[in-house]
PDB file of C-alpha atoms in Angstrom:
ATOM      1  CA  UNK Z 242      -6.558  22.762  16.531  1.00 55.00           C
ATOM      2  CA  UNK Z 243      -9.361  20.211  17.639  1.00 50.00           C
ATOM      3  CA  UNK Z 244     -10.058  20.310  13.376  1.00 49.00           C
ATOM      4  CA  UNK Z 245      -6.443  20.736  12.708  1.00 44.00           C
ATOM      5  CA  UNK Z 246      -5.655  16.942  15.386  1.00 42.00           C
ATOM      6  CA  UNK Z 247      -9.087  15.952  13.436  1.00 41.00           C
ATOM      7  CA  UNK Z 248      -7.526  16.332  10.345  1.00 49.00           C
ATOM      8  CA  UNK Z 249      -4.108  15.099  10.390  1.00 45.00           C
ATOM      9  CA  UNK Z 250      -6.235  11.794  12.327  1.00 49.00           C
ATOM     10  CA  UNK Z 251      -7.468  11.062   9.382  1.00 48.00           C
ATOM     11  CA  UNK Z 252      -5.232  11.022   6.951  1.00 51.00           C
ATOM     12  CA  UNK Z 253      -3.275   9.161   8.677  1.00 47.00           C
ATOM     13  CA  UNK Z 254      -5.760   6.377   9.205  1.00 48.00           C
ATOM     14  CA  UNK Z 255      -5.766   6.509   5.907  1.00 46.00           C
ATOM     15  CA  UNK Z 256      -2.353   5.879   5.468  1.00 46.00           C
ATOM     16  CA  UNK Z 257      -2.238   3.398   7.150  1.00 47.00           C
ATOM     17  CA  UNK Z 258      -5.812   1.508   5.875  1.00 46.00           C
ATOM     18  CA  UNK Z 259      -3.987   1.414   2.188  1.00 47.00           C
ATOM     19  CA  UNK Z 260      -0.759   0.600   3.301  1.00 50.00           C
ATOM     20  CA  UNK Z 261      -2.302  -2.678   4.623  1.00 54.00           C
ATOM     21  CA  UNK Z 262      -5.077  -3.152   2.168  1.00 87.00           C
ATOM     22  CA  UNK Z 263      -4.018  -6.121  -0.041  1.00 97.00           C
ATOM     23  CA  UNK Z 264      -5.828  -6.868  -3.572  1.00 98.00           C
ATOM     24  CA  UNK Z 265      -5.373  -9.691  -5.428  1.00 98.00           C
ATOM     25  CA  UNK Z 266      -5.585  -9.407  -9.580  1.00 98.00           C
ATOM     26  CA  UNK Z 267      -6.452 -12.302 -10.942  1.00 98.00           C
ATOM     27  CA  UNK Z 268      -6.302 -13.122 -14.641  1.00 98.00           C
ATOM     28  CA  UNK Z 269      -7.727 -16.374 -16.741  1.00 98.00           C
ATOM     29  CA  UNK Z 270      -6.530 -16.541 -19.890  1.00 98.00           C
ATOM     30  CA  UNK Z 271      -7.360 -19.623 -23.094  1.00 97.00           C
ATOM     31  CA  UNK Z 272     -11.006 -18.654 -22.023  1.00 97.00           C
ATOM     32  CA  UNK Z 273     -13.079 -20.322 -25.430  1.00 95.00           C
ATOM     33  CA  UNK Z 274     -15.588 -17.938 -25.789  1.00 96.00           C
ATOM     34  CA  UNK Z 275     -17.273 -14.732 -24.178  1.00 96.00           C
ATOM     35  CA  UNK Z 276     -19.968 -16.510 -23.720  1.00 96.00           C
ATOM     36  CA  UNK Z 277     -21.338 -16.901 -20.002  1.00 97.00           C
ATOM     37  CA  UNK Z 278     -18.443 -15.659 -17.711  1.00 98.00           C
ATOM     38  CA  UNK Z 279     -16.047 -17.191 -14.982  1.00 98.00           C
ATOM     39  CA  UNK Z 280     -16.330 -18.110 -11.921  1.00 98.00           C
ATOM     40  CA  UNK Z 281     -13.605 -18.294  -9.176  1.00 98.00           C
ATOM     41  CA  UNK Z 282     -13.513 -19.049  -5.843  1.00 98.00           C
ATOM     42  CA  UNK Z 283     -10.906 -18.089  -3.889  1.00 98.00           C
ATOM     43  CA  UNK Z 284     -10.460 -20.789  -0.333  1.00 98.00           C
ATOM     44  CA  UNK Z 285      -8.588 -19.922   2.506  1.00 97.00           C
ATOM     45  CA  UNK Z 286      -7.851 -23.318   3.504  1.00 96.00           C
ATOM     46  CA  UNK Z 287      -8.681 -26.716   2.307  1.00 96.00           C
ATOM     47  CA  UNK Z 288     -11.928 -26.695   4.027  1.00 97.00           C
ATOM     48  CA  UNK Z 289     -14.397 -26.597   0.348  1.00 97.00           C
ATOM     49  CA  UNK Z 290     -11.616 -26.757  -1.956  1.00 98.00           C
ATOM     50  CA  UNK Z 291     -11.992 -26.454  -4.811  1.00 97.00           C
ATOM     51  CA  UNK Z 292     -15.808 -26.270  -5.537  1.00 95.00           C
ATOM     52  CA  UNK Z 293     -17.999 -25.213  -2.407  1.00 96.00           C
ATOM     53  CA  UNK Z 294     -19.130 -21.665  -2.878  1.00 96.00           C
ATOM     54  CA  UNK Z 295     -20.339 -21.755   0.704  1.00 97.00           C
ATOM     55  CA  UNK Z 296     -16.718 -22.105   1.987  1.00 98.00           C
ATOM     56  CA  UNK Z 297     -14.988 -19.908  -0.664  1.00 98.00           C
ATOM     57  CA  UNK Z 298     -13.291 -16.998   1.207  1.00 98.00           C
ATOM     58  CA  UNK Z 299     -14.552 -14.613  -1.669  1.00 98.00           C
ATOM     59  CA  UNK Z 300     -16.016 -15.322  -5.453  1.00 98.00           C
ATOM     60  CA  UNK Z 301     -17.140 -13.842  -8.560  1.00 98.00           C
ATOM     61  CA  UNK Z 302     -18.134 -14.365 -11.171  1.00 98.00           C
ATOM     62  CA  UNK Z 303     -15.849 -11.986 -14.217  1.00 98.00           C
ATOM     63  CA  UNK Z 304     -16.832 -11.285 -17.352  1.00 97.00           C
ATOM     64  CA  UNK Z 305     -15.053 -12.395 -20.417  1.00 98.00           C
ATOM     65  CA  UNK Z 306     -13.222  -9.869 -22.655  1.00 97.00           C
ATOM     66  CA  UNK Z 307     -10.989 -10.955 -25.671  1.00 94.00           C
ATOM     67  CA  UNK Z 308     -10.796 -14.826 -24.406  1.00 94.00           C
ATOM     68  CA  UNK Z 309     -10.034 -13.600 -20.995  1.00 97.00           C
ATOM     69  CA  UNK Z 310     -11.672 -12.792 -18.040  1.00 98.00           C
ATOM     70  CA  UNK Z 311      -9.774 -10.452 -15.165  1.00 98.00           C
ATOM     71  CA  UNK Z 312     -10.800  -9.541 -11.921  1.00 98.00           C
ATOM     72  CA  UNK Z 313      -9.086  -7.699  -8.262  1.00 98.00           C
ATOM     73  CA  UNK Z 314      -9.823  -9.300  -4.690  1.00 98.00           C
ATOM     74  CA  UNK Z 315      -9.795  -5.996  -2.151  1.00 97.00           C
ATOM     75  CA  UNK Z 316      -9.085  -6.584   1.474  1.00 96.00           C
ATOM     76  CA  UNK Z 317      -7.440  -9.760   1.216  1.00 96.00           C
ATOM     77  CA  UNK Z 318      -5.097 -10.510   4.726  1.00 97.00           C
ATOM     78  CA  UNK Z 319      -1.510 -11.942   4.528  1.00 97.00           C
ATOM     79  CA  UNK Z 320      -2.180 -15.795   4.308  1.00 97.00           C
ATOM     80  CA  UNK Z 321      -2.037 -19.267   2.204  1.00 98.00           C
ATOM     81  CA  UNK Z 322      -4.903 -19.497  -0.755  1.00 98.00           C
ATOM     82  CA  UNK Z 323      -5.747 -21.485  -3.819  1.00 98.00           C
ATOM     83  CA  UNK Z 324      -8.345 -20.462  -6.788  1.00 98.00           C
ATOM     84  CA  UNK Z 325     -10.250 -22.271  -8.906  1.00 98.00           C
ATOM     85  CA  UNK Z 326     -12.324 -21.201 -11.919  1.00 98.00           C
ATOM     86  CA  UNK Z 327     -14.444 -22.905 -14.677  1.00 98.00           C
ATOM     87  CA  UNK Z 328     -15.671 -20.912 -17.780  1.00 98.00           C
ATOM     88  CA  UNK Z 329     -19.738 -21.056 -16.986  1.00 97.00           C
ATOM     89  CA  UNK Z 330     -20.356 -20.858 -20.631  1.00 95.00           C
ATOM     90  CA  UNK Z 331     -24.195 -21.339 -20.174  1.00 95.00           C
ATOM     91  CA  UNK Z 332     -24.392 -18.867 -16.624  1.00 95.00           C
ATOM     92  CA  UNK Z 333     -25.953 -22.172 -14.827  1.00 95.00           C
ATOM     93  CA  UNK Z 334     -23.975 -21.302 -11.592  1.00 94.00           C
ATOM     94  CA  UNK Z 335     -22.580 -25.177 -12.833  1.00 92.00           C
ATOM     95  CA  UNK Z 336     -19.694 -27.102 -13.860  1.00 92.00           C
ATOM     96  CA  UNK Z 337     -21.186 -28.752 -16.740  1.00 92.00           C
ATOM     97  CA  UNK Z 338     -19.388 -32.367 -16.924  1.00 92.00           C
ATOM     98  CA  UNK Z 339     -20.146 -35.308 -19.561  1.00 93.00           C
ATOM     99  CA  UNK Z 340     -21.218 -38.658 -18.254  1.00 93.00           C
ATOM    100  CA  UNK Z 341     -17.608 -39.868 -16.867  1.00 89.00           C
ATOM    101  CA  UNK Z 342     -17.828 -36.241 -15.713  1.00 87.00           C
ATOM    102  CA  UNK Z 343     -15.020 -34.590 -17.327  1.00 88.00           C
ATOM    103  CA  UNK Z 344     -15.642 -30.915 -18.029  1.00 92.00           C
ATOM    104  CA  UNK Z 345     -17.408 -29.758 -20.907  1.00 93.00           C
ATOM    105  CA  UNK Z 346     -16.394 -26.225 -20.216  1.00 94.00           C
ATOM    106  CA  UNK Z 347     -13.103 -25.177 -19.075  1.00 96.00           C
ATOM    107  CA  UNK Z 348     -11.621 -25.032 -15.946  1.00 97.00           C
ATOM    108  CA  UNK Z 349      -8.048 -24.200 -13.851  1.00 98.00           C
ATOM    109  CA  UNK Z 350      -6.792 -23.716 -10.372  1.00 98.00           C
ATOM    110  CA  UNK Z 351      -3.710 -21.013  -9.363  1.00 98.00           C
ATOM    111  CA  UNK Z 352      -0.815 -22.712  -9.671  1.00 98.00           C
ATOM    112  CA  UNK Z 353      -2.049 -23.973 -13.333  1.00 97.00           C
ATOM    113  CA  UNK Z 354      -2.238 -27.380 -10.627  1.00 97.00           C
ATOM    114  CA  UNK Z 355      -3.627 -30.534 -11.582  1.00 95.00           C
ATOM    115  CA  UNK Z 356      -4.373 -33.741 -10.237  1.00 92.00           C
ATOM    116  CA  UNK Z 357      -4.326 -37.246 -10.981  1.00 89.00           C
ATOM    117  CA  UNK Z 358      -7.712 -38.282 -11.092  1.00 86.00           C
ATOM    118  CA  UNK Z 359      -9.926 -35.111 -10.318  1.00 89.00           C
ATOM    119  CA  UNK Z 360      -9.106 -31.841  -8.614  1.00 94.00           C
ATOM    120  CA  UNK Z 361      -5.496 -31.542  -6.897  1.00 97.00           C
ATOM    121  CA  UNK Z 362      -4.943 -31.213  -3.940  1.00 97.00           C
ATOM    122  CA  UNK Z 363      -5.003 -27.389  -2.087  1.00 98.00           C
ATOM    123  CA  UNK Z 364      -1.848 -27.558  -1.259  1.00 98.00           C
ATOM    124  CA  UNK Z 365      -0.554 -27.561  -5.014  1.00 98.00           C
ATOM    125  CA  UNK Z 366      -2.899 -25.411  -5.405  1.00 98.00           C
ATOM    126  CA  UNK Z 367      -1.932 -23.319  -2.705  1.00 98.00           C
ATOM    127  CA  UNK Z 368       0.149 -19.415  -2.868  1.00 98.00           C
ATOM    128  CA  UNK Z 369       0.945 -16.561  -0.577  1.00 97.00           C
ATOM    129  CA  UNK Z 370      -0.738 -13.582  -0.029  1.00 97.00           C
ATOM    130  CA  UNK Z 371       1.888 -10.444   0.679  1.00 96.00           C
ATOM    131  CA  UNK Z 372       1.470  -7.130   1.909  1.00 96.00           C
ATOM    132  CA  UNK Z 373       0.989  -4.552  -0.838  1.00 96.00           C
ATOM    133  CA  UNK Z 374      -0.687  -5.709  -4.828  1.00 97.00           C
ATOM    134  CA  UNK Z 375      -0.727  -9.883  -5.400  1.00 98.00           C
ATOM    135  CA  UNK Z 376      -0.844 -11.312  -9.243  1.00 98.00           C
ATOM    136  CA  UNK Z 377      -2.250 -14.804  -9.818  1.00 98.00           C
ATOM    137  CA  UNK Z 378      -2.641 -16.149 -13.548  1.00 98.00           C
ATOM    138  CA  UNK Z 379      -4.711 -18.966 -14.538  1.00 98.00           C
ATOM    139  CA  UNK Z 380      -4.595 -20.811 -18.752  1.00 97.00           C
ATOM    140  CA  UNK Z 381      -7.849 -22.755 -19.090  1.00 97.00           C
ATOM    141  CA  UNK Z 382      -7.167 -26.131 -19.542  1.00 94.00           C
TER     142      UNK Z 382
END
């Protein structure tokens, strides 16, 4: 009888956990070539957005295949988030820019948000994570 109760509690606990594990699948398209990786930062709030990896909620370095990169973040609490991505073609961990600070590699933000002179605000790039599976797409510029 004890074993049966233990097994039932494990099954119910597993079902509860699976129902509450939200995920985010990000697809980054328009990647110029398959050199290097696509760097992804997921922010929960505007602190550090868009380029401070120490303040990002989660981050990833994603292999490029067929001029796109796909990654999945699991166990994301519901809430408001924003993504910033760039193609790290030389795998240096830094966005390459020219003398005027203009990016030399592709970059983008959730909602395909754009800023006037510089990156968009967190609010422009913000989106909601809800229960279950969530999807986001970013086209590199």
